[in-house]
Coordinates of C-alpha atoms and ligand atoms in Angstrom, one line a residue:
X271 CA 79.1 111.4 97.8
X272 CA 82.3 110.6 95.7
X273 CA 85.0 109.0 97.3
X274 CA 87.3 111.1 95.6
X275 CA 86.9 114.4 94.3
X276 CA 89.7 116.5 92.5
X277 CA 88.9 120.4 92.5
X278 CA 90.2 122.6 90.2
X279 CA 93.8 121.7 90.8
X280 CA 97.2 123.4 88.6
X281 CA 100.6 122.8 89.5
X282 CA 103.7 124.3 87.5
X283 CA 106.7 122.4 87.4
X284 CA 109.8 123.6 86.4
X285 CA 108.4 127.3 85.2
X286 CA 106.1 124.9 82.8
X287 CA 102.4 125.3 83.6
X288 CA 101.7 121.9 83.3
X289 CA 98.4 120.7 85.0
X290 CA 96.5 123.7 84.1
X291 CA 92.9 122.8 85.6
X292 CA 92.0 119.3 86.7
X293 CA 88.6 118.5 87.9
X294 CA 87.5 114.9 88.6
X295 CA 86.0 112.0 90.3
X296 CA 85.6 108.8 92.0
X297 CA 82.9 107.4 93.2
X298 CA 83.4 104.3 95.9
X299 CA 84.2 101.5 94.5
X300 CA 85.0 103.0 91.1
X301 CA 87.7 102.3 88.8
X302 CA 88.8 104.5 87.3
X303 CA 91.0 104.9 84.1
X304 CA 93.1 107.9 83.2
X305 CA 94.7 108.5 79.8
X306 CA 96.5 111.2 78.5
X307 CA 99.9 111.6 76.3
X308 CA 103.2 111.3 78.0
X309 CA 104.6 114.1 80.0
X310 CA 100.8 115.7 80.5
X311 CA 101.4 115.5 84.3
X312 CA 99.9 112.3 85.1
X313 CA 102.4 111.2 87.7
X314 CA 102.2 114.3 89.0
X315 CA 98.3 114.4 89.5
X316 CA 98.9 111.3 91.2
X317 CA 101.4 112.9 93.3
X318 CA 99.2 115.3 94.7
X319 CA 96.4 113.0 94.7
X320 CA 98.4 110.9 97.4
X321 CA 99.6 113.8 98.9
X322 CA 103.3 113.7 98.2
X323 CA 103.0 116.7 96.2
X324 CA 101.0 120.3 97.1
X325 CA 99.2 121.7 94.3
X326 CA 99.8 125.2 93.5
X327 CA 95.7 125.4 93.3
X328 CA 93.0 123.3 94.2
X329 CA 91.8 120.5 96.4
X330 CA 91.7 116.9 97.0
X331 CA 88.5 115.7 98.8
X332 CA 88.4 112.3 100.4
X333 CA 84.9 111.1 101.9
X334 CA 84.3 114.8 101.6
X335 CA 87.4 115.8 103.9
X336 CA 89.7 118.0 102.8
X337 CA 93.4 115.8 102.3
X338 CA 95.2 118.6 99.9
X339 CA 98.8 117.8 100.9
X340 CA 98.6 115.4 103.4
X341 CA 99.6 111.8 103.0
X342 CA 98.5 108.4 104.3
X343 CA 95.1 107.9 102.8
X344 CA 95.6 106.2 99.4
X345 CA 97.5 103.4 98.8
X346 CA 100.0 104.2 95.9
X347 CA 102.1 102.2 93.3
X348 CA 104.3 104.3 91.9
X349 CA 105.4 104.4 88.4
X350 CA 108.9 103.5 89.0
X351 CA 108.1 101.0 92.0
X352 CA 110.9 99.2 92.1
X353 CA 110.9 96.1 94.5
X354 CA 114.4 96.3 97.0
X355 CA 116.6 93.6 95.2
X356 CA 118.4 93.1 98.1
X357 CA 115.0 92.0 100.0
X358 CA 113.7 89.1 99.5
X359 CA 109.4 89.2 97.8
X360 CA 108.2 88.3 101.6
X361 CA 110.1 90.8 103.0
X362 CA 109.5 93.7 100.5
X363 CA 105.8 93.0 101.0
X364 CA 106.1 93.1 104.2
X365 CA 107.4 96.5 104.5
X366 CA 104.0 98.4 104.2
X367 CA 103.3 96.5 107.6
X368 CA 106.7 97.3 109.5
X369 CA 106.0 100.8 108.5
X370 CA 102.7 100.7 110.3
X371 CA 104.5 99.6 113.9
X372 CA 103.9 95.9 113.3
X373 CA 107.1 93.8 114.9
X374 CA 109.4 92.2 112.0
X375 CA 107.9 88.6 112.5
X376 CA 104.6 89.8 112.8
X377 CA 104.6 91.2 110.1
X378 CA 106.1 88.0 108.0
X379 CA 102.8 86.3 109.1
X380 CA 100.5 88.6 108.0
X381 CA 101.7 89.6 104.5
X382 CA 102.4 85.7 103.9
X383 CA 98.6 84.9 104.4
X384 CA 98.0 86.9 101.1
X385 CA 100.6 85.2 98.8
X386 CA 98.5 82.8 97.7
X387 CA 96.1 85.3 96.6
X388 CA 97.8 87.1 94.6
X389 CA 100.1 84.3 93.0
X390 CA 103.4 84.4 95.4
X391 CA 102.6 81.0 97.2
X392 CA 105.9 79.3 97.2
X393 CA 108.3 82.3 96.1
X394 CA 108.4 84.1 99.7
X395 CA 112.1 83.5 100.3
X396 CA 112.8 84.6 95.8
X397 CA 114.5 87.8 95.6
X398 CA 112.9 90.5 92.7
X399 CA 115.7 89.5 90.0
X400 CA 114.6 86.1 90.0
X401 CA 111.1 86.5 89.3
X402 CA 109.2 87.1 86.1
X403 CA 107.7 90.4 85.2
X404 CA 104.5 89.6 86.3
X405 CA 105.4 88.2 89.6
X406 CA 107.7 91.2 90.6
X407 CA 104.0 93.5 89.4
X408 CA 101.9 91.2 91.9
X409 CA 104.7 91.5 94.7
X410 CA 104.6 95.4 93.9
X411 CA 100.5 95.1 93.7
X412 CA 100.5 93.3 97.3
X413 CA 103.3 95.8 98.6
X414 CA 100.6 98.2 97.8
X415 CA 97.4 96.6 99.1
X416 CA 99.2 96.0 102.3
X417 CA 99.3 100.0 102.7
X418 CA 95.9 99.4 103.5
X419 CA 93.9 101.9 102.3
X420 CA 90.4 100.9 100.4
X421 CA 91.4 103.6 97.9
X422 CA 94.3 102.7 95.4
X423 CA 95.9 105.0 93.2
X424 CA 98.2 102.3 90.3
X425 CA 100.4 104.5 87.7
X426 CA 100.8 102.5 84.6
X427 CA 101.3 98.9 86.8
X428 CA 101.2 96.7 83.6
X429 CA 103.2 98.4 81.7
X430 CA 106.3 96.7 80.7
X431 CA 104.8 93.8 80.7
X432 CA 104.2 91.5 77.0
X433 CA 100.3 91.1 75.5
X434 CA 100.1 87.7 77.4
X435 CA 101.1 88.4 80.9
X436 CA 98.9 91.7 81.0
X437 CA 96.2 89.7 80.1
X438 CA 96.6 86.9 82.7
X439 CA 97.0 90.4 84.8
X440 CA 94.0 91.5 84.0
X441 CA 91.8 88.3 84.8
X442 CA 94.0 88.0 88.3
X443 CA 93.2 91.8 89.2
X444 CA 89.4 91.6 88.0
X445 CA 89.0 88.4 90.7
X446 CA 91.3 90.3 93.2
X447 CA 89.1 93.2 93.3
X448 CA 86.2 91.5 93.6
X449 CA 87.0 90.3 96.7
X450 CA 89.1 93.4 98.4
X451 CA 86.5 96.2 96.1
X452 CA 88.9 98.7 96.3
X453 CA 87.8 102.3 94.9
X454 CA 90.5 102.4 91.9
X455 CA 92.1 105.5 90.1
X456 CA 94.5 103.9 87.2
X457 CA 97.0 105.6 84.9
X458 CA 97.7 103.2 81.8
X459 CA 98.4 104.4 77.6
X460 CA 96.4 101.4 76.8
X461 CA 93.3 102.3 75.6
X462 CA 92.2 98.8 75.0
X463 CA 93.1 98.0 78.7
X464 CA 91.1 100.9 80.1
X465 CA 88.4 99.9 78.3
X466 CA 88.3 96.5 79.9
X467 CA 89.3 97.2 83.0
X468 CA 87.8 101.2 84.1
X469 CA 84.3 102.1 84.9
X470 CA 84.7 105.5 83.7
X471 CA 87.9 107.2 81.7
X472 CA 89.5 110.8 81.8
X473 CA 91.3 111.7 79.1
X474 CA 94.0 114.1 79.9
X475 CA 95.4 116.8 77.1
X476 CA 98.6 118.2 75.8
X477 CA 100.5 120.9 78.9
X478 CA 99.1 123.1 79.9
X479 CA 96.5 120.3 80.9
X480 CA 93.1 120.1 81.5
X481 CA 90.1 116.7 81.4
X482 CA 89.8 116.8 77.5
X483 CA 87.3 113.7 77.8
X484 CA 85.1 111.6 80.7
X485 CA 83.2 109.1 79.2
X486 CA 81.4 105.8 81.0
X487 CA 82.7 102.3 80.1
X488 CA 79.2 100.9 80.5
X489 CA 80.7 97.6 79.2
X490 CA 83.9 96.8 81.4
X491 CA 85.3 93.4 82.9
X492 CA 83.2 91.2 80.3
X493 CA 82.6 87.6 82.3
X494 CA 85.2 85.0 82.5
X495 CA 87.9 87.8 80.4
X496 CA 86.1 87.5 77.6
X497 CA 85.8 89.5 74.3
X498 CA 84.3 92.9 74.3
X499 CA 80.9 92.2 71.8
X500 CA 79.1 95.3 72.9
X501 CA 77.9 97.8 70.4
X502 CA 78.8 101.0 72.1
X503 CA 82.6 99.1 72.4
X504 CA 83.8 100.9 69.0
X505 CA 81.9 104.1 69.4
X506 CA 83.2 104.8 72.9
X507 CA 86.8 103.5 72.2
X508 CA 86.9 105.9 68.6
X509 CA 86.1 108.9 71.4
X510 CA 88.8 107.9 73.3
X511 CA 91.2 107.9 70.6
X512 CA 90.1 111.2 68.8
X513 CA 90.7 112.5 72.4
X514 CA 93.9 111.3 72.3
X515 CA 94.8 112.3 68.8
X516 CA 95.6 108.9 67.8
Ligands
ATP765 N1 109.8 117.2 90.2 C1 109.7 117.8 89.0 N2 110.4 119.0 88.7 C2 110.3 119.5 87.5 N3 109.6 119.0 86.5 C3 108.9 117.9 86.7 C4 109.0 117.2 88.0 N4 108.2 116.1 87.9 C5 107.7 116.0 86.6 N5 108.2 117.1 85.9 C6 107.8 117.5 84.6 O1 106.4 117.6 84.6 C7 105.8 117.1 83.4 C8 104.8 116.0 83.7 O2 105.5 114.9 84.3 P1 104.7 113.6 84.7 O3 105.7 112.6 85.1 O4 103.6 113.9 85.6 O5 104.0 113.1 83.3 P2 103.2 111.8 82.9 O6 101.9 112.3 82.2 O7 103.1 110.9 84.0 O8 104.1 111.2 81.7 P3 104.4 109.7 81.3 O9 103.1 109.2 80.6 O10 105.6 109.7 80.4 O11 104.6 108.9 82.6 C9 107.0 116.6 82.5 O12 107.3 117.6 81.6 C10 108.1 116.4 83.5 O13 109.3 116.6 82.9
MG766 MG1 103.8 109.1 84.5

């Protein structure tokens, strides 16, 4: 059974109908890539995936329950998820916990024993402004896997970052996941990084929106962040990209 299912859901916003029909899938452990051009409702599918946001149609299915409109069950990193500045990074990421009833100290402890993993050892007591772009996206990834959920939903997380970084990003996330195995739904414009990163892609269209595209990525996460050499890399990535009209 797939972990997540998306059932025929629309949603107008703002008298535009903008996701027209939206049908897809997740199976556990998946990740998942979703493309589309900018303003196609993305965001908002996200939204209602997460449950901040009712569809005007359709369902969300989690481990075949039925979670249209309620929150709590995915872990979320919003597009805009902006660390608090006036927080220092051990205590943003220790929000997530406080939230869940933990006591402020308590929860200190537990979100510092994951630092380390995800490259924060040492810059606890930092505030946002004084960390790099890639730090404050690993504070705002470990904000997020501290919500707990095995299911997390990232909206474009790598995306102000330069060609470098995201690809140190991308090594630190593939050896991140194989320990936590998450199931993985990931909005990015990249097609290059979908194709390294996401198990299977949805492309989105133009409003009012519907899944132009669903391909496999037979080929993802190559060993050691290597090079792409597969055959089926151009084919697959030229689909993409005529889905896209790009
Ligand atoms: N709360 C809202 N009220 C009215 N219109 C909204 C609201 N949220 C989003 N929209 C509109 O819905 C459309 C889809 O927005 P959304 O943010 O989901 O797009 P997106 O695909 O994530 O775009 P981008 O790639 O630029 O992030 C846009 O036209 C936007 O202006
Ligand atoms: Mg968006």
């Amino acid at each position: 059974m797939p972990e997540i299912v998306v059932e025929g859901v629309s949603k107008t916003l703002g008298g535009l109908l903008t996701l027209a029909e939206i049908n897809l899938k997740a199976g556990d452990r998946d990740f998942v890539g979703i493309l589309g051009p900018s303003g196609c409702g993305k965001s908002t599918l996200f939204n209602i995936i997460s449950g901040l946001m009712q569809p005007d149609r359709g369902q969300v299915y989690i481990d075949g329950r039925d979670v249209t409109g309620r929150m709590g069950r995915v872990s979320y990193m919003r597009q805009k998820d902006l660390l608090l500045p006036s927080l220092n990074i051990l205590e943003n990421v220790s929000i997530p916990l406080i939230l869940r009833g933990l006591p402020r100290k308590k929860a200190s402890v537990e979100a510092a024993k994951h630092l380390h993993q995800f490259g924060l050892e040492g810059f606890e007591r930092y505030y946002p402004r004084q960390l790099s772009g890639g730090m404050r996206q690993r504070a705002a990834m470990l904000r997020t896997f501290l919500f707990s959920s095995d299911i997390l939903l990232l909206d474009e997380p790598f995306v102000s970052l330069d060609a470098i970084t995201k690809r140190k990003m991308h090594a630190w996330l593939i050896d991140v996941f194989k320990v936590i195995k998450p199931t993985v739904m990931f909005i990015t414009h990249d097609v290059d990084e979908a194709l390294y990163l996401c198990d299977k892609i949805y492309v989105l269209s133009d409003c009012p929106t519907v899944v132009k595209l669903e391909t496999a990525v037979p080929f993802c996460r190559p060993p050691h962040g290597r090079t792409i050499v597969d055959p089926q890399y151009g084919t697959i990535r030229d689909q993409v990209m005529a889905a896209l009209e790009i």
